[in-house]
XYZ file of C-alpha atoms in Angstrom:
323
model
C -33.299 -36.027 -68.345
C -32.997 -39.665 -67.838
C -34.463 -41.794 -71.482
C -34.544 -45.308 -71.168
C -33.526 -47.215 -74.394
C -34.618 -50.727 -74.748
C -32.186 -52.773 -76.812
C -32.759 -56.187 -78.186
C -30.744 -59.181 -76.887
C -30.725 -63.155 -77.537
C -31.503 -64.044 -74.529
C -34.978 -65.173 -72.019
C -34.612 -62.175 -69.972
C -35.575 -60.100 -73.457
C -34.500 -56.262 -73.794
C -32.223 -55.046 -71.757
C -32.247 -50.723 -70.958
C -29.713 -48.680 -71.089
C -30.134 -45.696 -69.617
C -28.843 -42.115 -72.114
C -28.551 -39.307 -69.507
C -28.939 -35.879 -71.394
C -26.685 -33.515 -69.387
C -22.786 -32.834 -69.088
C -21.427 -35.330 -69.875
C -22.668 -36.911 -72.275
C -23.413 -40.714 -70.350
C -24.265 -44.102 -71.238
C -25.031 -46.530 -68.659
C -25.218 -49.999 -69.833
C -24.824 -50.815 -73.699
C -26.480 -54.291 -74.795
C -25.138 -57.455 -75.905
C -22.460 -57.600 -78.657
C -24.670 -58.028 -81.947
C -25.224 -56.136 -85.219
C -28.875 -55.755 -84.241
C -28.622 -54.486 -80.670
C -26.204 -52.049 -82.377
C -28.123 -50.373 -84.723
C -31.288 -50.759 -82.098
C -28.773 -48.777 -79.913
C -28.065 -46.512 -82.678
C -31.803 -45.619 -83.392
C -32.367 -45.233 -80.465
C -29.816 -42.565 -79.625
C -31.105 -40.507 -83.382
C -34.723 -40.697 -81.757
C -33.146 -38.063 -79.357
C -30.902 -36.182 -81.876
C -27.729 -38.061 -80.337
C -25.522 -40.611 -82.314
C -22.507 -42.815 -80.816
C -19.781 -40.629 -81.801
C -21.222 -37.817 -79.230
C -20.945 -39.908 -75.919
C -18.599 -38.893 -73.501
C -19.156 -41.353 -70.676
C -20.419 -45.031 -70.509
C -20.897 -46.265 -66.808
C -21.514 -50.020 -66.489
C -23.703 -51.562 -63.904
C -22.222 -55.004 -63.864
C -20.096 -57.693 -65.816
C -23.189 -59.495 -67.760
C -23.139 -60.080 -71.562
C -26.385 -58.327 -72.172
C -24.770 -55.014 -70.019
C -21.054 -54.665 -71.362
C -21.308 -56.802 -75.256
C -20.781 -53.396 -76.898
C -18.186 -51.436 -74.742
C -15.789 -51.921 -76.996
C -17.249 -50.540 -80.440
C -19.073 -47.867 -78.846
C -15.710 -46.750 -76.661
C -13.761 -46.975 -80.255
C -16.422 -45.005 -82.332
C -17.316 -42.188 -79.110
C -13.555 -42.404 -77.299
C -16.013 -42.027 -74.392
C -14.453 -42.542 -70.863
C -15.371 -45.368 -69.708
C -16.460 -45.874 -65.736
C -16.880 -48.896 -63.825
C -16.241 -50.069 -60.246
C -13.200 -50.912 -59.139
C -13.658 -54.125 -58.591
C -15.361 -53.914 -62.406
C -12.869 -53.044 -64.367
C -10.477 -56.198 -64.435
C -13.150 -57.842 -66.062
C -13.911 -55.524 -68.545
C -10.501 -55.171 -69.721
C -10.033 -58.825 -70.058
C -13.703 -60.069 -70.378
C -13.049 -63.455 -72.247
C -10.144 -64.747 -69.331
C -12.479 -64.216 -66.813
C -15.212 -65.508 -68.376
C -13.085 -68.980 -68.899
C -12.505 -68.939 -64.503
C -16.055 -68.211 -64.075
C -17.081 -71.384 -66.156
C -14.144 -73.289 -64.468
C -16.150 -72.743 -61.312
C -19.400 -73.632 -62.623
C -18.324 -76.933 -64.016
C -16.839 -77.687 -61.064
C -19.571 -76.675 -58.591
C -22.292 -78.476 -61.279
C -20.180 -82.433 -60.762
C -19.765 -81.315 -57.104
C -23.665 -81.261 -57.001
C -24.684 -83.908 -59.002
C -25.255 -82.836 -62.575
C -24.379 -85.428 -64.768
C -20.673 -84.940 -66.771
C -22.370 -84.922 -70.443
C -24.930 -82.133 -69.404
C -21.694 -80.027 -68.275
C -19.684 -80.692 -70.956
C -22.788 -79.312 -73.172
C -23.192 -75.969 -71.458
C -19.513 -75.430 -70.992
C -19.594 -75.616 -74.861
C -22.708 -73.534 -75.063
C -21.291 -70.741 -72.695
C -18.408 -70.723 -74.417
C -20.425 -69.677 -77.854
C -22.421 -66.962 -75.718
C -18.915 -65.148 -74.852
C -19.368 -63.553 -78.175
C -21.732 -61.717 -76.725
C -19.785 -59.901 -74.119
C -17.055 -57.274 -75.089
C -13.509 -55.581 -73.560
C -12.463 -52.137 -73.509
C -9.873 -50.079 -71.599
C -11.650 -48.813 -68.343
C -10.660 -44.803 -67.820
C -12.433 -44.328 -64.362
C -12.540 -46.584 -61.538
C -15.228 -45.776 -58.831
C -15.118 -46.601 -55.367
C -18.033 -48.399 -53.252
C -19.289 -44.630 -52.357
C -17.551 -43.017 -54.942
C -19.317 -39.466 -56.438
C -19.935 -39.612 -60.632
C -20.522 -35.986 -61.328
C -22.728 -34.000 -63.896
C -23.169 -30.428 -64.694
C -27.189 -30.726 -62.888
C -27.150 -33.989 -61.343
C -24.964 -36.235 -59.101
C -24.754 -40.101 -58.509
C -23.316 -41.953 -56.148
C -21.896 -45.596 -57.292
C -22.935 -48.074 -54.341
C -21.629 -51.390 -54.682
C -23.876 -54.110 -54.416
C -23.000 -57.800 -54.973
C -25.130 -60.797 -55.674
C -27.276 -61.033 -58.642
C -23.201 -60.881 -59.810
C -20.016 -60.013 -58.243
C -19.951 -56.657 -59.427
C -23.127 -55.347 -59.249
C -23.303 -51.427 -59.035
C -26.359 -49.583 -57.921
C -26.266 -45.342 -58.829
C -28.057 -43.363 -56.548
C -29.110 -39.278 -57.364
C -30.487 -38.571 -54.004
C -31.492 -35.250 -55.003
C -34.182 -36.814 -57.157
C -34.548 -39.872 -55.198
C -33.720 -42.174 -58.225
C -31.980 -45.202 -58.198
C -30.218 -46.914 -61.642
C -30.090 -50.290 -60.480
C -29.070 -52.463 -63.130
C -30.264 -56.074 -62.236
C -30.085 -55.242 -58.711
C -33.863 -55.154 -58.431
C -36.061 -55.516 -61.157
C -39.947 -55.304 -61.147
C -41.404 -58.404 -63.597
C -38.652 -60.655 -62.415
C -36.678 -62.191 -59.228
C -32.778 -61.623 -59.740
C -31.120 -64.898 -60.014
C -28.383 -64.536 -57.798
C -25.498 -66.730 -60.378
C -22.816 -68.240 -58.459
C -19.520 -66.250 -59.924
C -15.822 -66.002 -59.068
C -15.779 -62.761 -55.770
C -13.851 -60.346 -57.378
C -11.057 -58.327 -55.694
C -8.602 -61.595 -55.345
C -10.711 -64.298 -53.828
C -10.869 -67.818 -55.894
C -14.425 -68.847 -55.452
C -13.225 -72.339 -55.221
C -15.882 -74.622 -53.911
C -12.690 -76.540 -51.814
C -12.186 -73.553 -50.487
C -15.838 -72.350 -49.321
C -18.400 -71.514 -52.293
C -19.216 -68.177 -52.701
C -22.973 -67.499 -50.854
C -24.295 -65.316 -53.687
C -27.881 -65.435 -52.102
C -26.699 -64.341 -49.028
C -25.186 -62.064 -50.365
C -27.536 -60.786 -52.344
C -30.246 -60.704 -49.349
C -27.794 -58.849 -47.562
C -27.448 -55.869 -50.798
C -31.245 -56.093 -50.705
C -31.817 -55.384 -47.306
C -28.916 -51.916 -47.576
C -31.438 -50.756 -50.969
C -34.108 -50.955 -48.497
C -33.047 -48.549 -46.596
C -32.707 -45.634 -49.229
C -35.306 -43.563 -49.733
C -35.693 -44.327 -53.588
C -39.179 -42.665 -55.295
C -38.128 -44.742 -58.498
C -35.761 -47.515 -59.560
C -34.486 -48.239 -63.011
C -33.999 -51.538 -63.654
C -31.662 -53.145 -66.401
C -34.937 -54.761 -67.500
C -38.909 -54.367 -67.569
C -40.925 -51.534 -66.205
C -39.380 -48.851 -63.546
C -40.027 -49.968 -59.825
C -42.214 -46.777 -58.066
C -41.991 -48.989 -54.653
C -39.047 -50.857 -53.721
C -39.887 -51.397 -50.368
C -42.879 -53.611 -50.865
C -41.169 -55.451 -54.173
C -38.091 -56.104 -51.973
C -40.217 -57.818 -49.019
C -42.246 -59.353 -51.574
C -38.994 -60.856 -52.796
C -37.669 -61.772 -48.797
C -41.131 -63.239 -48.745
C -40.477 -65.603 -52.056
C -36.985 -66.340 -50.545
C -38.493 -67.887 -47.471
C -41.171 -69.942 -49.175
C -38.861 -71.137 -51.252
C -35.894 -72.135 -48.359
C -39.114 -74.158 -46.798
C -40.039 -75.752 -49.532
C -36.622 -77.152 -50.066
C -36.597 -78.292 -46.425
C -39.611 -80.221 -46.885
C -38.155 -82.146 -49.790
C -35.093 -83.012 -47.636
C -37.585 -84.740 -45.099
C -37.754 -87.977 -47.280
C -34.147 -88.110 -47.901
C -30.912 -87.001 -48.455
C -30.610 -85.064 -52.025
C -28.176 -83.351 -54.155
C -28.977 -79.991 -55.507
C -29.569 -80.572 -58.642
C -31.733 -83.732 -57.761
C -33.985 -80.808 -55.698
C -33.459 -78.578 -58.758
C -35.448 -81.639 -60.802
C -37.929 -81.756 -58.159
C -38.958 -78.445 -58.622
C -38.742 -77.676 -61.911
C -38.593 -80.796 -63.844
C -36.479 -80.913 -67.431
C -36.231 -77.071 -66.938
C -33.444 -78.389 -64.877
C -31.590 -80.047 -67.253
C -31.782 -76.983 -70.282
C -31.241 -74.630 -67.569
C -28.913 -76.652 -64.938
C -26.551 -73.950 -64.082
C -29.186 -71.613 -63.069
C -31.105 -74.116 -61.277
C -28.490 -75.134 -59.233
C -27.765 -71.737 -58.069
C -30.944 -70.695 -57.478
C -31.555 -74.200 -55.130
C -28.127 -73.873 -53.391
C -28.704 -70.504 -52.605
C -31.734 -71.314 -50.559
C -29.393 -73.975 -48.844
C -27.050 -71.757 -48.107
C -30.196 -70.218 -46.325
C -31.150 -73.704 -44.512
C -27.625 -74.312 -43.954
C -27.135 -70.448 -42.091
C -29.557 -71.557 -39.515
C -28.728 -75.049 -39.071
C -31.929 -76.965 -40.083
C -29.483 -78.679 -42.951
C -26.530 -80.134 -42.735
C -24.391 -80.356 -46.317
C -22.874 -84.744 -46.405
C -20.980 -86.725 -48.698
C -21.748 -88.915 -51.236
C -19.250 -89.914 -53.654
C -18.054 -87.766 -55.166
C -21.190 -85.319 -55.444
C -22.519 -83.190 -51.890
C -25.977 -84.115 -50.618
C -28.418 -82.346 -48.218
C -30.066 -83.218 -45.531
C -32.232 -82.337 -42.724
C -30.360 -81.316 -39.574
């Protein structure tokens, strides 16, 4: 039996659910944001089906967000659960706060490459600094491979590896009942913003040395979930997705209107990305400017992929234009 457990978090996205499978082991997957209150949420939760924290004996993480892996480290103290993650994972859970300082070292310096003004980055650098507290470390025990088996005494899942809403992100597949614990691979009220991060696995990220193409990326993981014959899909937030296929060409299909839209606005002129981030959104831009600017140079990495832009200097920031 599979219970979803929706745990409170401080952030727009709302609860996040982690997922208590009731078989041997023991398993977590996914654990909420590093607060008292998502704690003894957590905690509730778990008595509502006669379990408490101290009788885990696995947590699995789907991916390196705040609002997945805050509480790995109290609840891996309290259970001494193993712990599983990818591979590629469990660097950054061991040593969440270092990588967490690279990852903002490439956002600051992919926001100035692209036009968003220094004050505005020297705001949310301080502001993502504060909302590390809400991430957590532990010791990972298990390391899965892209493919890798996770077995249970009447169930088995197979970790899939698939990047782009983040680096890391891990999809778990029981094909036996055709269900799919996705994380925020695919999620059924809301697009995943595929957030420019570090690759993991030894690659920089730089932006000198080629910005990573998280929308590609992601469009690429899509397209392999697809495929899989998947009756259900737990999400890491919302409602459970009963038909992937048509939510996943409904989200191609948002992709595209939003990669033209983009191209029209480069007809007038040249623009940075965060100039077409204001142009869509307006002063949701400037609150939200990291976001914005990956979801708008994601859809130029699109434009840029088939040639009908062409990425220019200006200064010091990049602009776009039509090819």
């Amino acid at each position: 039996m599979i219970h979803a457990l929706a745990i409170p978090t401080p952030f727009m996205v709302g609860r996040v659910n982690c997922y208590l499978i009731e078989d041997e082991p023991l398993t977590l997957i996914d654990v909420g944001p590093n607060s008292g209150q998502s704690l003894d949420a957590l905690e509730s939760a778990l008595r509502e089906h006669r379990h408490a924290i101290e009788d885990l004996e696995r947590i699995v993480l789907t991916h390196q967000h705040t609002d997945h892996v805050g509480l790995i480290g109290i609840l891996a103290r309290r259970s001494r659960a193993e712990v599983v993650t990818l591979d590629r994972l469990a660097p950054v859970v061991e040593d969440f706060n270092a990588h967490a300082e690279l990852d903002d070292e490439l956002a600051e310096a992919l926001m100035l490459r692209h036009g968003i003004p220094r004050e505005v980055v020297v705001a949310l650098r301080a502001l993502s600094r504060a909302f590390r507290g809400w991430g957590g470390h532990a010791p990972v025990d298990r390391r899965l491979a892209d493919g890798e088996a996770l077995e249970f005494a009447g169930r088995t899942l197979v970790a899939h590896h698939r990047p782009g809403h983040s680096p890391s992100d891990t999809v778990f597949w029981d094909a036996e009942h055709r269900q799919l614990i996705a994380g925020d691979h695919l999620l059924a009220h809301v697009s995943s913003n595929p957030l420019i991060q570090r690759p993991l696995g030894g690659a920089s990220g730089e932006p000198g040395a080629g910005r990573p193409r998280a929308l590609l990326t992601y469009l690429r993981s899509l397209r392999e979930t697809r495929a899989m014959p998947a009756e259900i899909v737990l999400g890491g937030h919302g409602e459970p997705v009963t038909d992937h296929v048509a939510l996943i060409d409904q989200r191609f299909a948002m992709h595209e209107r939003r990669a033209e839209k983009i191209l029209g606005l480069l007809g007038e002129a040249p623009l940075s990305a965060h100039a077409i981030a204001l142009e869509l959104w307006g002063n949701v831009a400037v609150t939200q400017a990291f976001l914005t600017l990956c979801e708008v140079l994601g859809h130029v990495d699109l434009l840029l992929e088939r040639g009908q832009v062409v990425e220019e200097g200006s200064g010091s920031v990049r602009v776009f234009a039509q090819a």
